Amino acid sequence: MNEVRVRFAPSPTGYLHIGSARTAYFNWLFARKEKGRLILRIEDTDISRHQEDMIATILDSLKWLSVRWDEGPDIGGDYGPYRQSERNEYYRKYADFLLGSKKAYRCFCTPEELEQRRQDYAKKGEFFSYDRKCLELDDRQIKDRLKQKMPFSIRMLVPDGKEISFKDTVYGKIKVNSSNIDDFIILRSNNLPTYNFSAVIDDYLMKITHIIRGEDHLSNTPKQLLIYDSLNISPPSFTHLPMILSKDGEKLSKRHGAISVESYRDEGFLQEAVKNYLALLGWAFDEKTTIFSEKEIIKKFSLETINKKASRFDYEKLLHINSMYIKNHEISDLAGMLKDRLKKRITEMDKSDLKNNCLKEADLKNPEAVGAIFREIEDKILYIIPLVNKRAKTLNEIEKMILPFFFKIIYPDEIKNFFAGKNINAASLLKQAKSTLSKITDNDFCLPLIEKELRDLAEANNITFGELAEVLRLALWGRTVSLPLFETITILGRKKSLHRLSEYLELIS
């Protein structure tokens, strides 16, 4: 059996979205399962929508997902170049072959002429398909037009009444009659190929054995099979992946969470969680399992088990899966990721960001101030992660949770006046807590001793520890909800804890 070769061929017209990411991942899974090769090809011949900078963005998104290719524009290979814009000589060669064998013909009709004919048909309530006007031109008429350098496209001569059939791995046997296909353009007047033509030529020359792509390409397959047949080429195997709809069955859009892969990364999703969820969109590990390792996916993955029913994208389910991955992730790995993310976030922070997080403005333009924050992150992050990894759904949530460890906090108005009218002497408790903690030396400032002293303080005041904790939490964290209190005090340290107690005491006295 020939080596399995699959390809992912994005167009650089925008970011890598969830549907394209799933296509890339399924191709990668199949290549790894069959010990084959994944080829990355950039389909960049749509010059009206082309965005050059999107190529690097798409490649970065795939690398973040750890979807690695074996041949591509950045690493080369035996069947390059891997950008269609650099392969025009191949398209021209095969278009000329089809012209010479009378399986294609030149079309000198201008876009304006075609549009007028289309409108004329519409007025009669009829659908316009190309009427083969240029097929009727004789050799002399063609030579005259070429001599005048009239622009032309090349159209495929679609045979009449031909049954086109193929077996799709997901959708089974599909039949289409060629009478439903007009003579489609394979080479535009600007000498650039159309999608169907370039895809066939490249898939053939790159020895692609299996095409795995979205269901939206199902209607392109009959046209491509006509090209394969005209070139006397055996087509590859076809697998079309089901559509991805929103949770309520609508077309997927941004409001349903259908954002770019890059956005999921920036939101704080783990690539393992995103891939786990991608695998569930149209394929199932078994009837009940939703969390599984990549090794398990590769072992069980099969094109034959892909469901032809449209998938439903559920953002909340993705969040849940991500939270499970965060919860069970190695603490040291999470710490490494969060160190980098926190440093980036702090470097890019502005006044509004600080205000939204109830943090006081620091001199972030001062290298020494930034350096001090970064050193504190390095020192404390490993101790902080166990406090938050079971509480957060994304790394972004973790960042927001732990920023108060490194910045001075702002006490919102509702926190300043929280104890007004309440039957608790917050000021007295703060003074006593401050006195209690100040008696613990820096060397002895550890969780067991802090817990003992503060519990004794609550008992001495004949109140529950919950009542004392509420006062301390507001003073130390500036919020009604905080991370575990004793751990928070320990990580903040003696100096910063005492300073915050003093600040809040001054505020409410």
PDB file of N, CA and C in Angstrom, residues 442-477:
ATOM      1  N   ASP A 442       9.537  37.379  60.543  1.00  0.00           N
ATOM      2  CA  ASP A 442       9.608  36.987  59.128  1.00  0.00           C
ATOM      3  C   ASP A 442       9.948  35.502  58.981  1.00  0.00           C
ATOM      4  N   ASN A 443      10.855  35.029  59.796  1.00  0.00           N
ATOM      5  CA  ASN A 443      11.283  33.627  59.705  1.00  0.00           C
ATOM      6  C   ASN A 443      10.190  32.649  60.113  1.00  0.00           C
ATOM      7  N   ASP A 444       9.305  33.104  61.021  1.00  0.00           N
ATOM      8  CA  ASP A 444       8.255  32.219  61.532  1.00  0.00           C
ATOM      9  C   ASP A 444       6.910  32.428  60.835  1.00  0.00           C
ATOM     10  N   PHE A 445       6.885  33.328  59.844  1.00  0.00           N
ATOM     11  CA  PHE A 445       5.630  33.696  59.186  1.00  0.00           C
ATOM     12  C   PHE A 445       5.208  32.579  58.219  1.00  0.00           C
ATOM     13  N   CYS A 446       4.538  31.566  58.773  1.00  0.00           N
ATOM     14  CA  CYS A 446       4.149  30.393  57.966  1.00  0.00           C
ATOM     15  C   CYS A 446       2.698  30.053  58.262  1.00  0.00           C
ATOM     16  N   LEU A 447       2.107  29.256  57.416  1.00  0.00           N
ATOM     17  CA  LEU A 447       0.674  29.001  57.469  1.00  0.00           C
ATOM     18  C   LEU A 447       0.193  28.407  58.803  1.00  0.00           C
ATOM     19  N   PRO A 448       0.815  27.359  59.315  1.00  0.00           N
ATOM     20  CA  PRO A 448       0.287  26.778  60.562  1.00  0.00           C
ATOM     21  C   PRO A 448       0.215  27.778  61.709  1.00  0.00           C
ATOM     22  N   LEU A 449       1.260  28.589  61.862  1.00  0.00           N
ATOM     23  CA  LEU A 449       1.278  29.552  62.966  1.00  0.00           C
ATOM     24  C   LEU A 449       0.265  30.664  62.732  1.00  0.00           C
ATOM     25  N   ILE A 450       0.163  31.139  61.471  1.00  0.00           N
ATOM     26  CA  ILE A 450      -0.812  32.182  61.141  1.00  0.00           C
ATOM     27  C   ILE A 450      -2.223  31.690  61.450  1.00  0.00           C
ATOM     28  N   GLU A 451      -2.527  30.476  61.047  1.00  0.00           N
ATOM     29  CA  GLU A 451      -3.862  29.924  61.288  1.00  0.00           C
ATOM     30  C   GLU A 451      -4.144  29.817  62.783  1.00  0.00           C
ATOM     31  N   LYS A 452      -3.191  29.315  63.552  1.00  0.00           N
ATOM     32  CA  LYS A 452      -3.403  29.152  64.999  1.00  0.00           C
ATOM     33  C   LYS A 452      -3.686  30.494  65.661  1.00  0.00           C
ATOM     34  N   GLU A 453      -2.853  31.503  65.352  1.00  0.00           N
ATOM     35  CA  GLU A 453      -2.986  32.806  66.006  1.00  0.00           C
ATOM     36  C   GLU A 453      -4.312  33.477  65.662  1.00  0.00           C
ATOM     37  N   LEU A 454      -4.747  33.379  64.410  1.00  0.00           N
ATOM     38  CA  LEU A 454      -5.985  34.051  64.001  1.00  0.00           C
ATOM     39  C   LEU A 454      -7.220  33.313  64.524  1.00  0.00           C
ATOM     40  N   ARG A 455      -7.154  32.010  64.596  1.00  0.00           N
ATOM     41  CA  ARG A 455      -8.282  31.273  65.188  1.00  0.00           C
ATOM     42  C   ARG A 455      -8.391  31.588  66.684  1.00  0.00           C
ATOM     43  N   ASP A 456      -7.264  31.698  67.340  1.00  0.00           N
ATOM     44  CA  ASP A 456      -7.267  32.084  68.767  1.00  0.00           C
ATOM     45  C   ASP A 456      -7.843  33.480  68.934  1.00  0.00           C
ATOM     46  N   LEU A 457      -7.545  34.362  67.984  1.00  0.00           N
ATOM     47  CA  LEU A 457      -8.051  35.739  68.054  1.00  0.00           C
ATOM     48  C   LEU A 457      -9.578  35.763  67.954  1.00  0.00           C
ATOM     49  N   ALA A 458     -10.119  34.970  67.026  1.00  0.00           N
ATOM     50  CA  ALA A 458     -11.579  34.899  66.894  1.00  0.00           C
ATOM     51  C   ALA A 458     -12.207  34.377  68.184  1.00  0.00           C
ATOM     52  N   GLU A 459     -11.593  33.359  68.759  1.00  0.00           N
ATOM     53  CA  GLU A 459     -12.119  32.778  69.994  1.00  0.00           C
ATOM     54  C   GLU A 459     -12.066  33.777  71.134  1.00  0.00           C
ATOM     55  N   ALA A 460     -10.970  34.540  71.204  1.00  0.00           N
ATOM     56  CA  ALA A 460     -10.815  35.540  72.268  1.00  0.00           C
ATOM     57  C   ALA A 460     -11.874  36.629  72.174  1.00  0.00           C
ATOM     58  N   ASN A 461     -12.357  36.908  70.968  1.00  0.00           N
ATOM     59  CA  ASN A 461     -13.377  37.943  70.770  1.00  0.00           C
ATOM     60  C   ASN A 461     -14.789  37.369  70.784  1.00  0.00           C
ATOM     61  N   ASN A 462     -14.873  36.043  71.044  1.00  0.00           N
ATOM     62  CA  ASN A 462     -16.166  35.387  71.151  1.00  0.00           C
ATOM     63  C   ASN A 462     -16.995  35.514  69.859  1.00  0.00           C
ATOM     64  N   ILE A 463     -16.293  35.390  68.719  1.00  0.00           N
ATOM     65  CA  ILE A 463     -16.966  35.410  67.411  1.00  0.00           C
ATOM     66  C   ILE A 463     -16.521  34.174  66.623  1.00  0.00           C
ATOM     67  N   THR A 464     -17.268  33.869  65.589  1.00  0.00           N
ATOM     68  CA  THR A 464     -16.853  32.751  64.747  1.00  0.00           C
ATOM     69  C   THR A 464     -15.651  33.176  63.905  1.00  0.00           C
ATOM     70  N   PHE A 465     -14.901  32.194  63.475  1.00  0.00           N
ATOM     71  CA  PHE A 465     -13.764  32.555  62.619  1.00  0.00           C
ATOM     72  C   PHE A 465     -14.251  33.123  61.281  1.00  0.00           C
ATOM     73  N   GLY A 466     -15.428  32.693  60.836  1.00  0.00           N
ATOM     74  CA  GLY A 466     -15.988  33.230  59.590  1.00  0.00           C
ATOM     75  C   GLY A 466     -16.191  34.727  59.662  1.00  0.00           C
ATOM     76  N   GLU A 467     -16.618  35.226  60.833  1.00  0.00           N
ATOM     77  CA  GLU A 467     -16.820  36.669  60.997  1.00  0.00           C
ATOM     78  C   GLU A 467     -15.494  37.418  60.939  1.00  0.00           C
ATOM     79  N   LEU A 468     -14.467  36.864  61.576  1.00  0.00           N
ATOM     80  CA  LEU A 468     -13.148  37.488  61.517  1.00  0.00           C
ATOM     81  C   LEU A 468     -12.578  37.408  60.094  1.00  0.00           C
ATOM     82  N   ALA A 469     -12.776  36.264  59.447  1.00  0.00           N
ATOM     83  CA  ALA A 469     -12.240  36.059  58.092  1.00  0.00           C
ATOM     84  C   ALA A 469     -12.826  37.065  57.116  1.00  0.00           C
ATOM     85  N   GLU A 470     -14.111  37.423  57.312  1.00  0.00           N
ATOM     86  CA  GLU A 470     -14.747  38.396  56.415  1.00  0.00           C
ATOM     87  C   GLU A 470     -14.047  39.743  56.499  1.00  0.00           C
ATOM     88  N   VAL A 471     -13.717  40.151  57.716  1.00  0.00           N
ATOM     89  CA  VAL A 471     -13.010  41.429  57.902  1.00  0.00           C
ATOM     90  C   VAL A 471     -11.621  41.366  57.264  1.00  0.00           C
ATOM     91  N   LEU A 472     -10.899  40.298  57.530  1.00  0.00           N
ATOM     92  CA  LEU A 472      -9.537  40.164  57.015  1.00  0.00           C
ATOM     93  C   LEU A 472      -9.521  40.062  55.489  1.00  0.00           C
ATOM     94  N   ARG A 473     -10.501  39.353  54.955  1.00  0.00           N
ATOM     95  CA  ARG A 473     -10.555  39.154  53.501  1.00  0.00           C
ATOM     96  C   ARG A 473     -10.719  40.504  52.788  1.00  0.00           C
ATOM     97  N   LEU A 474     -11.606  41.332  53.288  1.00  0.00           N
ATOM     98  CA  LEU A 474     -11.826  42.641  52.672  1.00  0.00           C
ATOM     99  C   LEU A 474     -10.576  43.508  52.772  1.00  0.00           C
ATOM    100  N   ALA A 475      -9.896  43.415  53.892  1.00  0.00           N
ATOM    101  CA  ALA A 475      -8.694  44.232  54.083  1.00  0.00           C
ATOM    102  C   ALA A 475      -7.545  43.756  53.214  1.00  0.00           C
ATOM    103  N   LEU A 476      -7.367  42.471  53.128  1.00  0.00           N
ATOM    104  CA  LEU A 476      -6.196  41.912  52.439  1.00  0.00           C
ATOM    105  C   LEU A 476      -6.386  41.768  50.936  1.00  0.00           C
ATOM    106  N   TRP A 477      -7.660  41.634  50.492  1.00  0.00           N
ATOM    107  CA  TRP A 477      -7.903  41.333  49.084  1.00  0.00           C
ATOM    108  C   TRP A 477      -8.768  42.380  48.386  1.00  0.00           C
TER     109      TRP A 477
END
